[in-house]
Amino acid sequence: MQDGAPDGGHDGTSSFRLFGAAATTPVADALTDDAAWARAMLAFEGALARAAGEVGLVDAAAATVVAEVCAKAGQDVRAHLDLAALATGTATQATPVVDLVRQLRALVPADARHAVHVAATSQDVVDTAAMLVMRDCVGATYDEVAAIFEQLAGLARGHRSTAMVGRTLLQHGEPTTFGALCAVRLVAVREALAKASTLTGRPPVQLGGAVGTLAAAGTARQALVERVADLLGLSVPLTSWHPTRGPVVEIAASLGILAGELTGIAQDVVLLASTDVAEVSVATPGGSSAMPHKQNSSRAVLALACAHRVPGLVATLFAGMPGELQRAAGRWQAEAPVLVDLLRLVDATAAHVRASLDGLVVHPDRMRTAVDALLARTGGTLDTSAAEAVVDRALGGPHEEDHA
Amino acid sequence: MQDGAPDGGHDGTSSFRLFGAAATTPVADALTDDAAWARAMLAFEGALARAAGEVGLVDAAAATVVAEVCAKAGQDVRAHLDLAALATGTATQATPVVDLVRQLRALVPADARHAVHVAATSQDVVDTAAMLVMRDCVGATYDEVAAIFEQLAGLARGHRSTAMVGRTLLQHGEPTTFGALCAVRLVAVREALAKASTLTGRPPVQLGGAVGTLAAAGTARQALVERVADLLGLSVPLTSWHPTRGPVVEIAASLGILAGELTGIAQDVVLLASTDVAEVSVATPGGSSAMPHKQNSSRAVLALACAHRVPGLVATLFAGMPGELQRAAGRWQAEAPVLVDLLRLVDATAAHVRASLDGLVVHPDRMRTAVDALLARTGGTLDTSAAEAVVDRALGGPHEEDHA
Amino acid sequence: MQDGAPDGGHDGTSSFRLFGAAATTPVADALTDDAAWARAMLAFEGALARAAGEVGLVDAAAATVVAEVCAKAGQDVRAHLDLAALATGTATQATPVVDLVRQLRALVPADARHAVHVAATSQDVVDTAAMLVMRDCVGATYDEVAAIFEQLAGLARGHRSTAMVGRTLLQHGEPTTFGALCAVRLVAVREALAKASTLTGRPPVQLGGAVGTLAAAGTARQALVERVADLLGLSVPLTSWHPTRGPVVEIAASLGILAGELTGIAQDVVLLASTDVAEVSVATPGGSSAMPHKQNSSRAVLALACAHRVPGLVATLFAGMPGELQRAAGRWQAEAPVLVDLLRLVDATAAHVRASLDGLVVHPDRMRTAVDALLARTGGTLDTSAAEAVVDRALGGPHEEDHA
Amino acid sequence: MQDGAPDGGHDGTSSFRLFGAAATTPVADALTDDAAWARAMLAFEGALARAAGEVGLVDAAAATVVAEVCAKAGQDVRAHLDLAALATGTATQATPVVDLVRQLRALVPADARHAVHVAATSQDVVDTAAMLVMRDCVGATYDEVAAIFEQLAGLARGHRSTAMVGRTLLQHGEPTTFGALCAVRLVAVREALAKASTLTGRPPVQLGGAVGTLAAAGTARQALVERVADLLGLSVPLTSWHPTRGPVVEIAASLGILAGELTGIAQDVVLLASTDVAEVSVATPGGSSAMPHKQNSSRAVLALACAHRVPGLVATLFAGMPGELQRAAGRWQAEAPVLVDLLRLVDATAAHVRASLDGLVVHPDRMRTAVDALLARTGGTLDTSAAEAVVDRALGGPHEEDHA
């Protein structure tokens, strides 16, 4: 049908870049696309074969052959695998793994085929691949966030004493400094990152076989799990976790929190760069098709748009937690695509926040005008020392009052 | 970056078909992809130009030229527009329309360029295009749902008197018939469809210009709105609705309800086809990488997986409703991609439900065994007349009791 | 346990008014509390008995006795029913109806007891009561919204020509009028109300008996349904709808849209009353424990807080749609409390919006200053006629351009 | 209005116990009700006064007086505070703290009043109180979960070798044991509890004053924060966190995961106790108003109903994360009531799961019949050793294969 559409893509795939491009990044795309998933699944199958050989479940030579085929195919998955056939498998059988195993067996010499997919079930492949894909993609996001730290730290340091009005419920409250605002955001994002990266550093392998007992591996089952985990740099769970999705959802939640904290930055930019406040200006404003004079905080707006979609995705994963008995019938099958959307949107949120801060112009004079107006109403005098201390604590500098 | 990835797509676009293929259909893809959006935006610009000429806002000849350029480009958008540039516009300016207008102007002879994008703002283009894309895509979904009606009606008619146990809270309750179960599902889906199609039949145009007053059209503004709406087969809203998203969210909600009612069918198939119940069998079960004897209700499972994602998307649209003042800064910008996900998932839900019903094998003997066991416990005798009346009412047949 | 708590309530019930009072209204509380539900359930049982007598299912005299007992008990439910026992029933049996029927039978003379709860199942009682409770409560909300119409219409009329800057993405765009902004919000809320009230005016009765066929009513089943519906002012569904929740979810969605459109008003108040914009002032600002000079738009903030909770509730109802086979095991049981939260929050949203508009002070001078600054930048001249036409169209006044 | 309602509560408060009783527990109610919040807010004010005295911000004697008044009032808050007035404060000013401070000052001798609410802002009180309320309430939930561990451990141990069919996608797969199923659920819940309790053990205090810098405390600010935290058993955050909600949302997410893992148990009970499977029976089934023979798994169903509401609440908290600038205008104000709903629902989920397991009857003969039927189809022989190893690993027993 799509082939007959007047403007169908050349390769039979759909596209939704026109709006979708704002909801991801090229990096996140490449780390979560079909090839990335296929590589991750091959990495699992390769590690499984190698481990099965090592623990004596299959002939060691055959195991090595399978592992090598997986490694080679993983170098260029599109050349070795028919990814469209995998997709068809997902769309008809609810898993790509039946077809993946078929394709992989065809790549392996006949006498080594018995070493393919030993003892495993399809969910083992997908769950473990999800952990690998996720780990790779968040790595890129964390780099982006680290760059945001640098931006915020620079702003906090440079504007440690730049007086601005503190706004609560969008009403002018008392003076603070722009540096203190940046410092509070910095601390929040840093803590969110620290917690997310702890979870994603060494997530658990999944290897439970047909019904979670890995019975097909006989007495070698625990050794097999440990060896596969070790080969892939994953941790060993106490038991397999097919119907208990905590390991996935806790990562998703930590990314949701990271996105939420990043959003605060974007929202501050939108508000402070609004014409009415005008205390900052973005370096590269977006234009308008109707009003050429407008200076839209487009990247900050896009960060808000991306982050706005995150809670619904996180909730979908929470709602999908309870798997029926030994393995789920429906909700688990929604997990991988939601996870990909989440990874891409969180990375895009970070990228848009970074872009919105890149070259941000701060207007200390505008800020000071508002402070002076506030002090004229409330009768105080300006003292920024408390705000400066917030900056110092966030940046790890000296805290005089700690020793007072 | 992605270009350098070992397996990047040829056209620089990302792919996520491996799991994503189960969450859409080729038809829904083609009706919501970049080309579909570009066609819809061109349709708006063409209608706007033509209407502007007719109401005297611009030179009639120039207007005709622009409308013809839009029509021609809409025949093959990939040949006339640089869609990647539009995507870049979205990803940097938060709208593809600034660049779209630039590209469109370049396609138009210099002396007609003043007739391009008259009086409109970028959100007018995107909102109206969203309505056009949505209307086309749900048309395909409705066809799919109509086919499900036929399936359910056939099952209801064929099994009008096939006794089965009614299960409440998954406990055996009292006898009913399989036809009655199909009839209840049929009625629910039919009503959901009727309500959705009322909303999507003639959704409102968006045309408010810079700040919602369409001031740039002078006293021709209302005539312009009415003519554009008429040319596109849309309705005329009382005012423009940039910051009030009711027209979009009510459609999304109606699709969410349609998906919810379809899900009931899928869930029934999964439960009735479970090994423990085994009162129906799917015609084309999915396989297992570990257990070749299994007969997975894969398409019903995929319907559940698709529908599981719908409430989160609908909630995201609800949460995005309040636009700030004249036009929103963040949440509106999330609307188009969420709408596309929703359209695709609802179509996929329908397609999977249809596939799960296609060739469904009903086992009246198994059903009867359970009924007999129940009656042995409860002491009643079998009378299916009330269940048959449910079928008759749903299918519009004679209702004896109506005249009792 | 709670009895032993130092500050337990006298009647053994919990309280959460300290924050909860902002998330409801006294009116909505009274229309959705235990007594309201008990009255609604008694109304169902009374109508059921009366109808059963009329259609000949039970002795007419007995039916009348039961109906009269229900009517009398409904006058003062706390005096006739042990509501705490009903709550215990819900908390242990997942339904209050088993105990309700027991209590009701005890109130009826022995020779009329056979006319109690004829042919019905517990979900019939709860679903129908939910429709009655909902209809009553939204009636109060609609009154509140009607008052908001008056406020908005007054503001739109009074400020039809009050020039203000139109803000898009929070950037100054082009001039409009404050009246036009009010008019756009008015239209959106009015349409949301019209659609919600259509659905809630005559929602369907639920009466399907044990497994949805109402078999226990024999050939009188359809007459029974029609008569019960008629007595309660409800509509007659084509079939019972135990596992298909469209009738509930479509109402919930329509209320969610109403809340979403109301939220726009609250958000505008918060932004326009912010110190930086200061184009309106609320009549009764909230105070601050730390900053006595602050003028918080507290009621508008509370409207945002209430409405913020609505999408999650609506999504919960959407996610709960698919009931398992003849009746659901888990998700349906979450519906009544979520519906109550929703009804209360939507009413509270309306009440807070109304309070935020009550006595709103508009500052045309501040608005004009911003307009002049904008025109100084963009070089235009002020013409508010297009904005005035928006007001006229919204208020139903003359539309000159319609006849141009 | 409510006072005039025919069945209004005696104390003017609304009630929604009739369905609400199933969505909480008496313990969770008592630990999250108005009195609990008032006690927590008084604890904060008392600690603040004491600390302010100690660090020299206020006269030490006055500070002691205030602290003692807070302590005494906290013993019986209803006798010392007008809680209804606090609720009115929340419903009109968006915070109860302005009125709380007023009431507290009135309880304190005039010469000590300057030591009340020193340097703090209202959000400091509410955020810190939320942490205290949350910590107390989850403590009760954790006790409930610990009891579930005992139940699951007992079942896992007792049915370590009880063969049952493993069901994946609800199809019979391969044999496992009932003990292994219990063990997998046990591990998941135990890990979810461990992570939640780490977060809730020592959550951060909130003390930032008007705009987050605690400027009003001068150079004593850091000492003040540290002392307040210490007195309340809370941790010291690097900076105040008014507009960055990570500390709240990460706790909420961890509770959501706990609820999700608990739900798996409930779902298993519902499925295994269904008439079609009948491999377990609940000890105290719920009845039916229409079908006295039914044995509903009511408490497991209620656990599903409670847990079904959790993702929407968690998503609401995620969506509320980004506070505007120094303090939020709307979304933060929704946090406390959502947190209370979440705490109650998670506790209720645990209580219902525990009740559903209490006295659970396992039917090894039914399980074995299904296993034999499966083995007759697939031709294998029964070997439960791998399943037994799952139990042993979960319970910490000997793992022979670890040393193979």
Coordinates of N, CA, C and O in Angstrom, one line a residue, chain A residues 399-404, chain D residues 219-220 223:
Chain A
H399 N 32.5 27.9 51.9 CA 31.3 28.2 52.6 C 31.6 28.9 53.9 O 31.7 28.2 54.9
E400 N 31.7 30.2 53.9 CA 32.2 30.8 55.1 C 31.3 30.5 56.3 O 31.7 30.2 57.4
E401 N 30.0 30.4 56.0 CA 29.1 30.2 57.2 C 29.2 28.9 57.8 O 28.8 28.6 58.9
D402 N 29.7 27.9 57.0 CA 29.9 26.6 57.6 C 30.8 26.6 58.8 O 30.7 25.8 59.7
H403 N 31.6 27.6 58.8 CA 32.6 27.7 59.9 C 32.4 28.8 60.8 O 33.2 29.2 61.6
A404 N 31.3 29.5 60.6 CA 31.0 30.7 61.4 C 30.9 30.3 62.9 O 30.5 29.2 63.2
Chain D
T219 N 24.3 35.1 58.2 CA 25.4 34.2 58.1 C 25.1 32.9 58.8 O 25.9 31.9 58.7
A220 N 24.0 32.9 59.6 CA 23.7 31.6 60.3 C 22.9 30.7 59.5 O 22.5 29.6 59.9
A223 N 24.1 26.9 59.2 CA 23.9 26.3 60.5 C 22.5 26.0 60.9 O 22.1 25.0 61.4

